[in-house]
Amino acid sequence: MIQAVDYIRVLPEIVLTLFGVAIMMVEGALPPRASRKPLGWLAFVGTLAALAATVYQAGYPGMAFFGMVRVDSFSIFFHFLIAFIAALVVLSSFEYLDAQQIRGGEYYGLILFGAVGMVLMSSAVELVLIFIALEISSISTYVLAGFRRRAPSSIESSIKYFLLGSFATAFFLYGVALIFGATGSTRIYMIAETIQGGKHSAMVFTAVALMFVGIGFKIAAAPFHVWTPDVYEGAPAPVVGLMSTAPKAAAFAVLLRIFFAAATPGWFWPVWISAALSMTLGNISALVQDNVKRLLAYSSIAHAGYLLVAFAAARDIGISAAMFYTAAYALMNVGAFAVVSHFASAGERYVTLEDYAGLGRRSPVLAATLTIFLLSLIGIPITGGFFAKFYVFSAALKSNLVWLVIIAVVNSAIAAYYYLRIIVLMYMRDAREPAPTVQNVSAPLGVALALTVAATIYLGVLPGRVLDYASRGAALLVR
Amino acid sequence: MFFLNHIWIIPLLPALGAALMFFFGRKLSKSAVSFFCVGLVVVAFVFSCLTVLQYTGWAAAHNHQPFEKIVYTWLGSDTSNLGYLTHSGRAADFHVDAGFLLDPLSAIWLLFVTGVGMLIHIYSIGYMAHEGGYYRFFGYMNLFMFTMLTLVLGNNYVMLFVGWEGVGLCSYLLIGFYFLKKSATNAANKAFIVNRIGDAGFLLGMFTIAWYLGSFRFTQITEVARSGRLSTGDPTITLACLLLFVGACGKSAQVPLYVWLPDAMEGPTPVSALIHAATMVTAGVYMVARSNALFVLAPEAMKTVAIIGAVTAIFAASIGLVQNDIKRVLAYSTVSQLGYMFLALGVGAFAAGVFHVFTHAFFKALLFLGAGSVIHALSSEQDMRHMGALVHKIPTTFKTMLIATLAIAGIFPFAGFFSKDEILWQAWSADNGAYRALWYIGYATAFMTAFYMFRLMYLTFWSPSRVEHEVEHHIHESPKSMTIPLIVLAFFSLFAGFLGWPHSLKGSNRFEKFLEPVFAREATQFDKSGKEAQLAAAKKEEEHANPTEYFLMILSLGAAFAGWGLAKRSYGKAAEGYTEPIAATAPPAYRVLYNKWYVDEAYDYLFTGRRKLGPVRLGAMGAGEAAWAVDANFVDGGVNGAGWTTRALAKLSVWWDTWIIDGLLVNGIAYSTRPLSWLTRMIQWGLVQWYALVMVAGILGFVLYYIFR
């Protein structure tokens, strides 16, 4: 029986869908030359409503729709994070769309539709539903990646993302099919029961590997990361801010469910290797980049690696560390891309490292903001990045993953180089002539930046509350 | 309960001032700067008074417990398993709160830190009026107040350590305030580096305690220490206490780490008064007093504290006898008085030590501010050889400084008499006279103190003028904002001692009574071994009218007057080119004292390595040179090798990317298929296929792993 409370358990999805549909309809009604800003505000209100819906929903934990959706602290954590990221991305898009002269109101609609998929990914506990949610989120981001229609690189980005993404989801679907074959169910908790009972057939192992490929693509973990730099380089900067964080967070949630809630076997060494590879390849490649977006793309590959370290650490401390890391990483990365998108100017002209020289003098506040995000990405104390790394590494140490931690720590040291390089450029080099002009930061973007800075520092000074919430979610996952 | 529950506001007030100065100070006028910075400290002082008042009421109703306010969990959480294994193999939660503790001990520090701090802030308005960097000065001063209050109010060792490091930082910033002066920056570095040595000890001590007892929190540690589960003389506790004391030696300038404090006088005079006399340097005393429950379990550590304290007292006093810089005399005097305080702590008379901290805060701050006023009057002259006959020219400064001098010399009924006498009496009688040797040292120091302080007074105020002519015309009394703090401090230098009027003089020693809950209450409840020192101290205090105590009082008064008399004879008529009596009678001794026992030189030979011992360079620079040699010959090879390898790898990766991936596979495919011209466009997506291929390779790898594992 479907009860009223079932609808509450998908309330954020409903809210986001309604707002998305409303945006599409209003877009059609608007005259072609009119400003699309009201649509943006509508989208922003939609994300706020989704946040409110999440808070409301938190009072009604449980299963919904015949055990296909599950609301618990774990899903609430990700719902909140994803809606928050969507709100930030909407805020930082106003100015960007103006600067790039993009007049597609469906841009905002797509962000909301993407968010629907991501939110659903984190609460779905049935593999086919997860797949559908994954597709919803993916298709929106494929389109968003190509939104700078006049720039060939953006089209290239979109098409690459689409082709490789479809390729990867196919693996995921195949994995779902195999696990259905092996266990007779697609429901995560029923799979768990079957798996815990008997011996593991090769089919189960293969299914896990195939699903890991599908999700590994989404989170840009090596060796399924190759698409990342090209796609991030071409896609619009705020969209990169979105797709390097929210879908990743959702995909991590799915992966956590598959590994821990479904208690699937045999993922340890693939994850171990993938973590080590992602960190190493990501960081070493980032060293030689001179395009900021490409650099941050490699950085996000590396961060996926750190996150997988927490997966390998397993148990509830590993899971809560991974959740905390997802949140901290998402906030600082959205912030960093917001700065990059502001600075890029019309046609994304200024995206090389050299353009950042002397920014500290020309635009001290913007430079200071970016510095905070970069320091957090390095993992310097009093930023969220520090505690994120700290919890992940200490969780891994507790699980005796000494070698993996050594690799991770060495990698953090390597990573410091390329992040610091940007800071050094901003503060210690003179700008080249003629210096790129920096526009004033518009109010919505200013709010988004202030929120991300505050959140990053908050996680670095008072990590306790968020970590506590994450631990509660984690405890539910490991039974 | 409002003030008590919002105790965390107290440190935040000056923090707000510091933040204001940091962000907007440059744009604010001097009057706005003084309004915010001084005003906030005044508010903090009033707030503190009300808080302590409320505390006394609360404590009376709660069995004199300490009041704890935990604002939030700062590090660690109950669910995250941020644990560590303690000594006993028990898993302890790594848990540190942003928590505040108010008990009589911290209340005393709270009151005199905010009170004296407030007066010195007011004084600085006048003193710094003509200096550059006015907002910077007040910003640092407010930052100092914030960190000092954090240190005093924190309810665990980690909070204390945060404050501890913070005051160290502010001290560094303020010593180097005139950063264009080489000597000032050198002194700042010296202070910072020497303090690091102490801090290392403190950290190790703190972690030893956490490892051994499983907590950083004072109340919990005290509870465990007094539960009777630990035996007296427990080696781990002794080690922890000794390590903590290393920290105290750094911060409170005790032998052998005292060398930074005299040099710290390079900072502006109000800084010397606030940080390097009244408040920060007593942090070590606070920390040891705060750890009293542990120290009483470690008699060996207590003995060390007492001996180091006594040695420091006489050693610094001896140097002070012959210095000519007015602030340096006071600096050595501070070191010497801090030695007294540790002597008291070491013999188990915690309350007496704290009492001396309390009275010392007033008269030493007053002496420094008075010296500042003298320096101000004499157009920045600090050498006492060029002073004299100022008694009528700057009368307020003179009168207040005279009171402070009488107080520090220990003359009845000034504040210093009561606190110093208490210490000497405790040294005499503690453990049935086991520490009597230290009494002799303390007694000799009392004589020296009187001598060098009156030497300072005679040379500055009473002797014939040796002031240079140019300067003579400009001599003027300081403005009101400077003299009023002097008068207030003089009032306390005169009367603060009455709070500790001893039982033997028909008093009630209210000061000690107030502190009893911290030091002695538990001891009476748990009559276990190791608490005896505390008990004895409390009991002795109540033995009324011990004839020995009267005798000792008269003896020390005699020493004070003898010092005074000797100073008068030697310097009363010191005209231009006067001779030092010590230089006349024993030239070698004078040279040694004048050169501060050559300690700085010895440290240069042994520890810093700035001077070569023959052909060999020892110490840090020696180690540096040796390390450099190793580095240049061995490590650099490795580093360069590693760097070269990394670069080579990056190059290889670029090369691979350019030639194999882009070149061979992408462009190669592109070029090779060029003849098929209709395909060229599609070939651009060869890249994607390659990407897909990589993914397939990955999945194949994983599947193969499962099949063959």
CSV table of C-alpha atoms in Angstrom, one decimal, chain B residues 78-352:
chain,number,residue,atom,x,y,z
B,78,ASP,CA,31.5,10.7,21.5
B,79,THR,CA,30.6,8.8,18.4
B,80,SER,CA,33.6,9.2,16.2
B,81,ASN,CA,35.9,7.0,18.1
B,82,LEU,CA,38.8,9.5,18.1
B,83,GLY,CA,40.3,7.4,20.7
B,84,TYR,CA,43.8,6.6,22.0
B,85,LEU,CA,45.0,4.0,24.3
B,86,THR,CA,46.0,5.1,27.7
B,87,HIS,CA,48.8,3.7,29.8
B,88,SER,CA,46.5,1.2,31.4
B,89,GLY,CA,45.3,-0.1,28.0
B,90,ARG,CA,42.0,1.5,28.5
B,91,ALA,CA,40.6,3.3,25.4
B,92,ALA,CA,40.2,7.0,26.1
B,93,ASP,CA,38.2,9.4,24.0
B,94,PHE,CA,40.4,12.1,22.6
B,95,HIS,CA,38.0,14.8,23.9
B,96,VAL,CA,38.8,18.5,24.3
B,97,ASP,CA,36.1,21.0,25.1
B,98,ALA,CA,36.0,24.7,24.5
B,99,GLY,CA,35.3,24.9,28.2
B,100,PHE,CA,35.9,27.4,30.9
B,101,LEU,CA,36.8,26.9,34.5
B,102,LEU,CA,36.4,29.3,37.3
B,103,ASP,CA,37.7,28.5,40.8
B,104,PRO,CA,39.5,30.7,43.3
B,105,LEU,CA,42.8,30.2,41.5
B,106,SER,CA,41.6,31.3,38.1
B,107,ALA,CA,39.5,34.0,39.7
B,108,ILE,CA,42.6,35.7,41.2
B,109,TRP,CA,44.4,35.6,37.8
B,110,LEU,CA,41.3,36.8,36.1
B,111,LEU,CA,41.0,39.8,38.3
B,112,PHE,CA,44.5,40.9,38.3
B,113,VAL,CA,45.0,40.2,34.6
B,114,THR,CA,42.0,42.3,33.6
B,115,GLY,CA,42.6,44.9,36.3
B,116,VAL,CA,46.3,45.5,35.8
B,117,GLY,CA,45.7,45.0,32.1
B,118,MET,CA,43.1,47.7,32.1
B,119,LEU,CA,45.4,50.2,34.0
B,120,ILE,CA,48.3,49.5,31.6
B,121,HIS,CA,46.0,50.0,28.6
B,122,ILE,CA,45.0,53.4,30.0
B,123,TYR,CA,48.7,54.2,30.7
B,124,SER,CA,49.6,53.3,27.1
B,125,ILE,CA,47.3,55.9,25.7
B,126,GLY,CA,49.7,58.5,27.0
B,127,TYR,CA,52.9,56.6,26.6
B,128,MET,CA,52.3,55.5,23.0
B,129,ALA,CA,50.7,58.8,22.0
B,130,HIS,CA,53.7,59.9,19.8
B,131,GLU,CA,54.6,56.5,18.5
B,132,GLY,CA,53.9,55.1,15.1
B,133,GLY,CA,51.8,51.9,14.7
B,134,TYR,CA,49.4,53.0,17.4
B,135,TYR,CA,46.6,50.7,16.3
B,136,ARG,CA,49.1,47.8,15.8
B,137,PHE,CA,50.2,48.2,19.4
B,138,PHE,CA,46.7,48.2,20.8
B,139,GLY,CA,45.7,45.4,18.5
B,140,TYR,CA,48.5,43.2,19.8
B,141,MET,CA,47.8,44.2,23.4
B,142,ASN,CA,44.1,43.2,23.0
B,143,LEU,CA,45.2,40.0,21.3
B,144,PHE,CA,47.4,39.4,24.3
B,145,MET,CA,44.6,39.9,26.7
B,146,PHE,CA,42.4,37.5,24.7
B,147,THR,CA,45.1,34.7,24.8
B,148,MET,CA,46.0,35.4,28.4
B,149,LEU,CA,42.4,35.1,29.4
B,150,THR,CA,42.0,31.9,27.4
B,151,LEU,CA,45.1,30.5,29.2
B,152,VAL,CA,43.7,31.4,32.6
B,153,LEU,CA,40.1,30.4,32.0
B,154,GLY,CA,40.5,27.2,30.0
B,155,ASN,CA,39.3,24.1,31.7
B,156,ASN,CA,41.8,21.7,30.2
B,157,TYR,CA,45.5,21.5,29.3
B,158,VAL,CA,44.8,22.0,25.6
B,159,MET,CA,43.0,25.2,26.1
B,160,LEU,CA,45.7,26.3,28.4
B,161,PHE,CA,48.2,25.4,25.8
B,162,VAL,CA,46.4,27.4,23.2
B,163,GLY,CA,46.5,30.5,25.4
B,164,TRP,CA,50.1,29.6,26.3
B,165,GLU,CA,51.2,29.7,22.7
B,166,GLY,CA,49.0,32.7,22.0
B,167,VAL,CA,50.7,34.8,24.7
B,168,GLY,CA,54.0,33.6,23.4
B,169,LEU,CA,53.1,34.9,20.0
B,170,CYS,CA,51.9,38.3,21.4
B,171,SER,CA,55.0,38.6,23.4
B,172,TYR,CA,57.1,37.9,20.3
B,173,LEU,CA,55.1,40.5,18.3
B,174,LEU,CA,55.4,43.1,21.0
B,175,ILE,CA,59.0,42.6,21.9
B,176,GLY,CA,59.7,43.1,18.2
B,177,PHE,CA,57.3,46.1,18.0
B,178,TYR,CA,60.0,48.4,16.9
B,179,PHE,CA,60.9,46.0,14.1
B,180,LEU,CA,63.2,48.3,12.3
B,181,LYS,CA,65.6,48.0,15.3
B,182,LYS,CA,67.9,45.0,14.9
B,183,SER,CA,68.2,44.4,18.6
B,184,ALA,CA,64.4,44.4,19.0
B,185,THR,CA,63.9,41.7,16.4
B,186,ASN,CA,66.8,39.7,17.8
B,187,ALA,CA,65.3,39.9,21.2
B,188,ALA,CA,61.9,38.8,19.9
B,189,ASN,CA,63.4,35.8,18.1
B,190,LYS,CA,65.4,34.9,21.2
B,191,ALA,CA,62.2,35.0,23.4
B,192,PHE,CA,60.3,32.9,20.9
B,193,ILE,CA,63.0,30.3,20.4
B,194,VAL,CA,63.8,29.9,24.1
B,195,ASN,CA,60.1,29.6,24.8
B,196,ARG,CA,59.9,26.8,22.2
B,197,ILE,CA,62.2,24.7,24.3
B,198,GLY,CA,59.9,25.1,27.3
B,199,ASP,CA,56.8,24.5,25.1
B,200,ALA,CA,58.2,21.2,23.9
B,201,GLY,CA,58.5,20.2,27.6
B,202,PHE,CA,55.0,21.3,28.3
B,203,LEU,CA,53.5,19.4,25.3
B,204,LEU,CA,55.3,16.2,26.3
B,205,GLY,CA,54.1,16.7,29.9
B,206,MET,CA,50.6,17.3,28.7
B,207,PHE,CA,50.6,14.1,26.6
B,208,THR,CA,52.2,12.1,29.3
B,209,ILE,CA,49.3,13.1,31.6
B,210,ALA,CA,46.7,12.3,29.0
B,211,TRP,CA,48.3,9.0,28.2
B,212,TYR,CA,48.6,8.1,31.9
B,213,LEU,CA,45.4,9.4,33.3
B,214,GLY,CA,43.2,9.5,30.2
B,215,SER,CA,42.1,13.1,30.2
B,216,PHE,CA,43.1,16.6,29.5
B,217,ARG,CA,40.6,18.2,31.8
B,218,PHE,CA,41.7,19.7,35.1
B,219,THR,CA,38.8,18.6,37.2
B,220,GLN,CA,39.1,15.0,36.0
B,221,ILE,CA,42.8,14.9,36.4
B,222,THR,CA,42.6,16.4,39.9
B,223,GLU,CA,39.9,13.9,40.8
B,224,VAL,CA,42.1,11.0,39.7
B,225,ALA,CA,45.2,12.4,41.4
B,226,ARG,CA,43.4,12.8,44.7
B,227,SER,CA,41.5,9.6,44.6
B,228,GLY,CA,44.3,7.8,46.3
B,229,ARG,CA,44.8,5.3,43.4
B,230,LEU,CA,48.2,6.8,42.5
B,231,SER,CA,51.0,6.4,44.9
B,232,THR,CA,53.3,9.2,46.0
B,233,GLY,CA,56.4,9.3,44.0
B,234,ASP,CA,54.9,7.5,41.0
B,235,PRO,CA,57.7,7.8,38.4
B,236,THR,CA,55.4,8.7,35.5
B,237,ILE,CA,53.7,11.5,37.4
B,238,THR,CA,57.1,12.7,38.4
B,239,LEU,CA,58.2,12.7,34.8
B,240,ALA,CA,55.1,14.5,33.7
B,241,CYS,CA,55.5,17.1,36.4
B,242,LEU,CA,59.1,17.7,35.5
B,243,LEU,CA,58.2,18.1,31.9
B,244,LEU,CA,55.5,20.6,32.8
B,245,PHE,CA,58.0,22.4,34.9
B,246,VAL,CA,60.3,22.7,31.8
B,247,GLY,CA,57.5,24.5,30.2
B,248,ALA,CA,57.1,26.8,33.2
B,249,CYS,CA,60.8,27.5,33.2
B,250,GLY,CA,60.5,28.8,29.7
B,251,LYS,CA,57.5,30.9,30.1
B,252,SER,CA,58.3,32.1,33.6
B,253,ALA,CA,62.0,32.7,32.9
B,254,GLN,CA,63.6,30.3,35.3
B,255,VAL,CA,67.2,29.0,35.2
B,256,PRO,CA,68.3,27.9,32.7
B,257,LEU,CA,65.7,29.3,30.3
B,258,TYR,CA,65.5,32.8,31.8
B,259,VAL,CA,67.8,34.4,29.2
B,260,TRP,CA,65.1,35.8,27.0
B,261,LEU,CA,63.4,37.9,29.6
B,262,PRO,CA,66.0,40.6,30.2
B,263,ASP,CA,66.4,41.0,26.4
B,264,ALA,CA,62.6,41.3,26.1
B,265,MET,CA,62.9,44.8,27.5
B,266,GLU,CA,63.4,45.9,23.9
B,267,GLY,CA,59.6,46.2,23.7
B,268,PRO,CA,57.7,49.3,24.7
B,269,THR,CA,57.6,49.8,28.4
B,270,PRO,CA,53.9,49.1,28.9
B,271,VAL,CA,54.6,45.7,27.3
B,272,SER,CA,57.3,45.0,29.8
B,273,ALA,CA,54.9,45.9,32.6
B,274,LEU,CA,52.0,43.9,31.4
B,275,ILE,CA,53.5,40.9,29.7
B,276,HIS,CA,57.0,40.6,31.1
B,277,ALA,CA,56.3,41.5,34.7
B,278,ALA,CA,52.7,41.2,35.8
B,279,THR,CA,50.8,38.6,33.7
B,280,MET,CA,52.4,36.4,31.1
B,281,VAL,CA,55.5,35.4,33.0
B,282,THR,CA,53.3,34.2,35.8
B,283,ALA,CA,51.6,31.7,33.5
B,284,GLY,CA,54.2,29.1,34.6
B,285,VAL,CA,53.3,29.7,38.2
B,286,TYR,CA,49.7,29.4,37.3
B,287,MET,CA,50.2,26.1,35.4
B,288,VAL,CA,52.2,24.5,38.2
B,289,ALA,CA,49.6,25.7,40.8
B,290,ARG,CA,46.9,24.4,38.6
B,291,SER,CA,48.6,21.0,38.5
B,292,ASN,CA,49.1,21.0,42.3
B,293,ALA,CA,47.3,17.8,42.7
B,294,LEU,CA,49.9,16.1,40.5
B,295,PHE,CA,52.9,17.9,41.9
B,296,VAL,CA,52.1,16.8,45.5
B,297,LEU,CA,52.3,13.2,44.2
B,298,ALA,CA,55.8,13.9,42.9
B,299,PRO,CA,58.1,15.0,45.8
B,300,GLU,CA,61.1,14.8,43.6
B,301,ALA,CA,59.6,17.2,41.1
B,302,MET,CA,58.6,19.5,44.0
B,303,LYS,CA,62.1,19.6,45.2
B,304,THR,CA,63.4,20.4,41.7
B,305,VAL,CA,60.9,23.3,41.5
B,306,ALA,CA,62.0,24.6,44.9
B,307,ILE,CA,65.7,24.4,44.2
B,308,ILE,CA,65.4,25.9,40.7
B,309,GLY,CA,63.2,28.7,42.1
B,310,ALA,CA,65.7,29.5,44.9
B,311,VAL,CA,68.7,29.4,42.5
B,312,THR,CA,66.9,31.6,40.0
B,313,ALA,CA,66.0,34.1,42.8
B,314,ILE,CA,69.5,34.7,44.0
B,315,PHE,CA,71.2,34.3,40.6
B,316,ALA,CA,69.0,37.0,38.9
B,317,ALA,CA,69.3,39.2,42.0
B,318,SER,CA,73.0,39.1,41.8
B,319,ILE,CA,73.0,40.3,38.2
B,320,GLY,CA,70.5,43.0,39.1
B,321,LEU,CA,73.0,44.4,41.6
B,322,VAL,CA,75.2,46.0,38.9
B,323,GLN,CA,73.1,46.7,35.8
B,324,ASN,CA,72.8,50.3,34.6
B,325,ASP,CA,69.8,50.1,32.4
B,326,ILE,CA,66.8,50.9,34.5
B,327,LYS,CA,64.5,48.4,32.8
B,328,ARG,CA,67.1,45.7,32.9
B,329,VAL,CA,67.4,46.0,36.7
B,330,LEU,CA,63.7,45.6,36.8
B,331,ALA,CA,63.8,42.7,34.4
B,332,TYR,CA,66.3,40.8,36.6
B,333,SER,CA,64.3,41.7,39.5
B,334,THR,CA,61.3,40.1,37.9
B,335,VAL,CA,63.2,36.9,37.2
B,336,SER,CA,64.3,36.9,40.8
B,337,GLN,CA,60.8,37.4,42.2
B,338,LEU,CA,59.5,34.6,39.9
B,339,GLY,CA,62.1,32.5,41.5
B,340,TYR,CA,60.6,33.3,44.9
B,341,MET,CA,57.2,32.2,43.6
B,342,PHE,CA,58.5,28.8,42.4
B,343,LEU,CA,60.4,28.4,45.7
B,344,ALA,CA,57.0,28.7,47.4
B,345,LEU,CA,55.3,26.2,45.1
B,346,GLY,CA,58.2,23.9,45.5
B,347,VAL,CA,58.0,23.7,49.3
B,348,GLY,CA,54.3,23.0,49.0
B,349,ALA,CA,53.1,26.5,49.9
B,350,PHE,CA,51.0,27.0,46.8
B,351,ALA,CA,48.9,29.7,48.3
B,352,ALA,CA,51.9,31.7,49.3
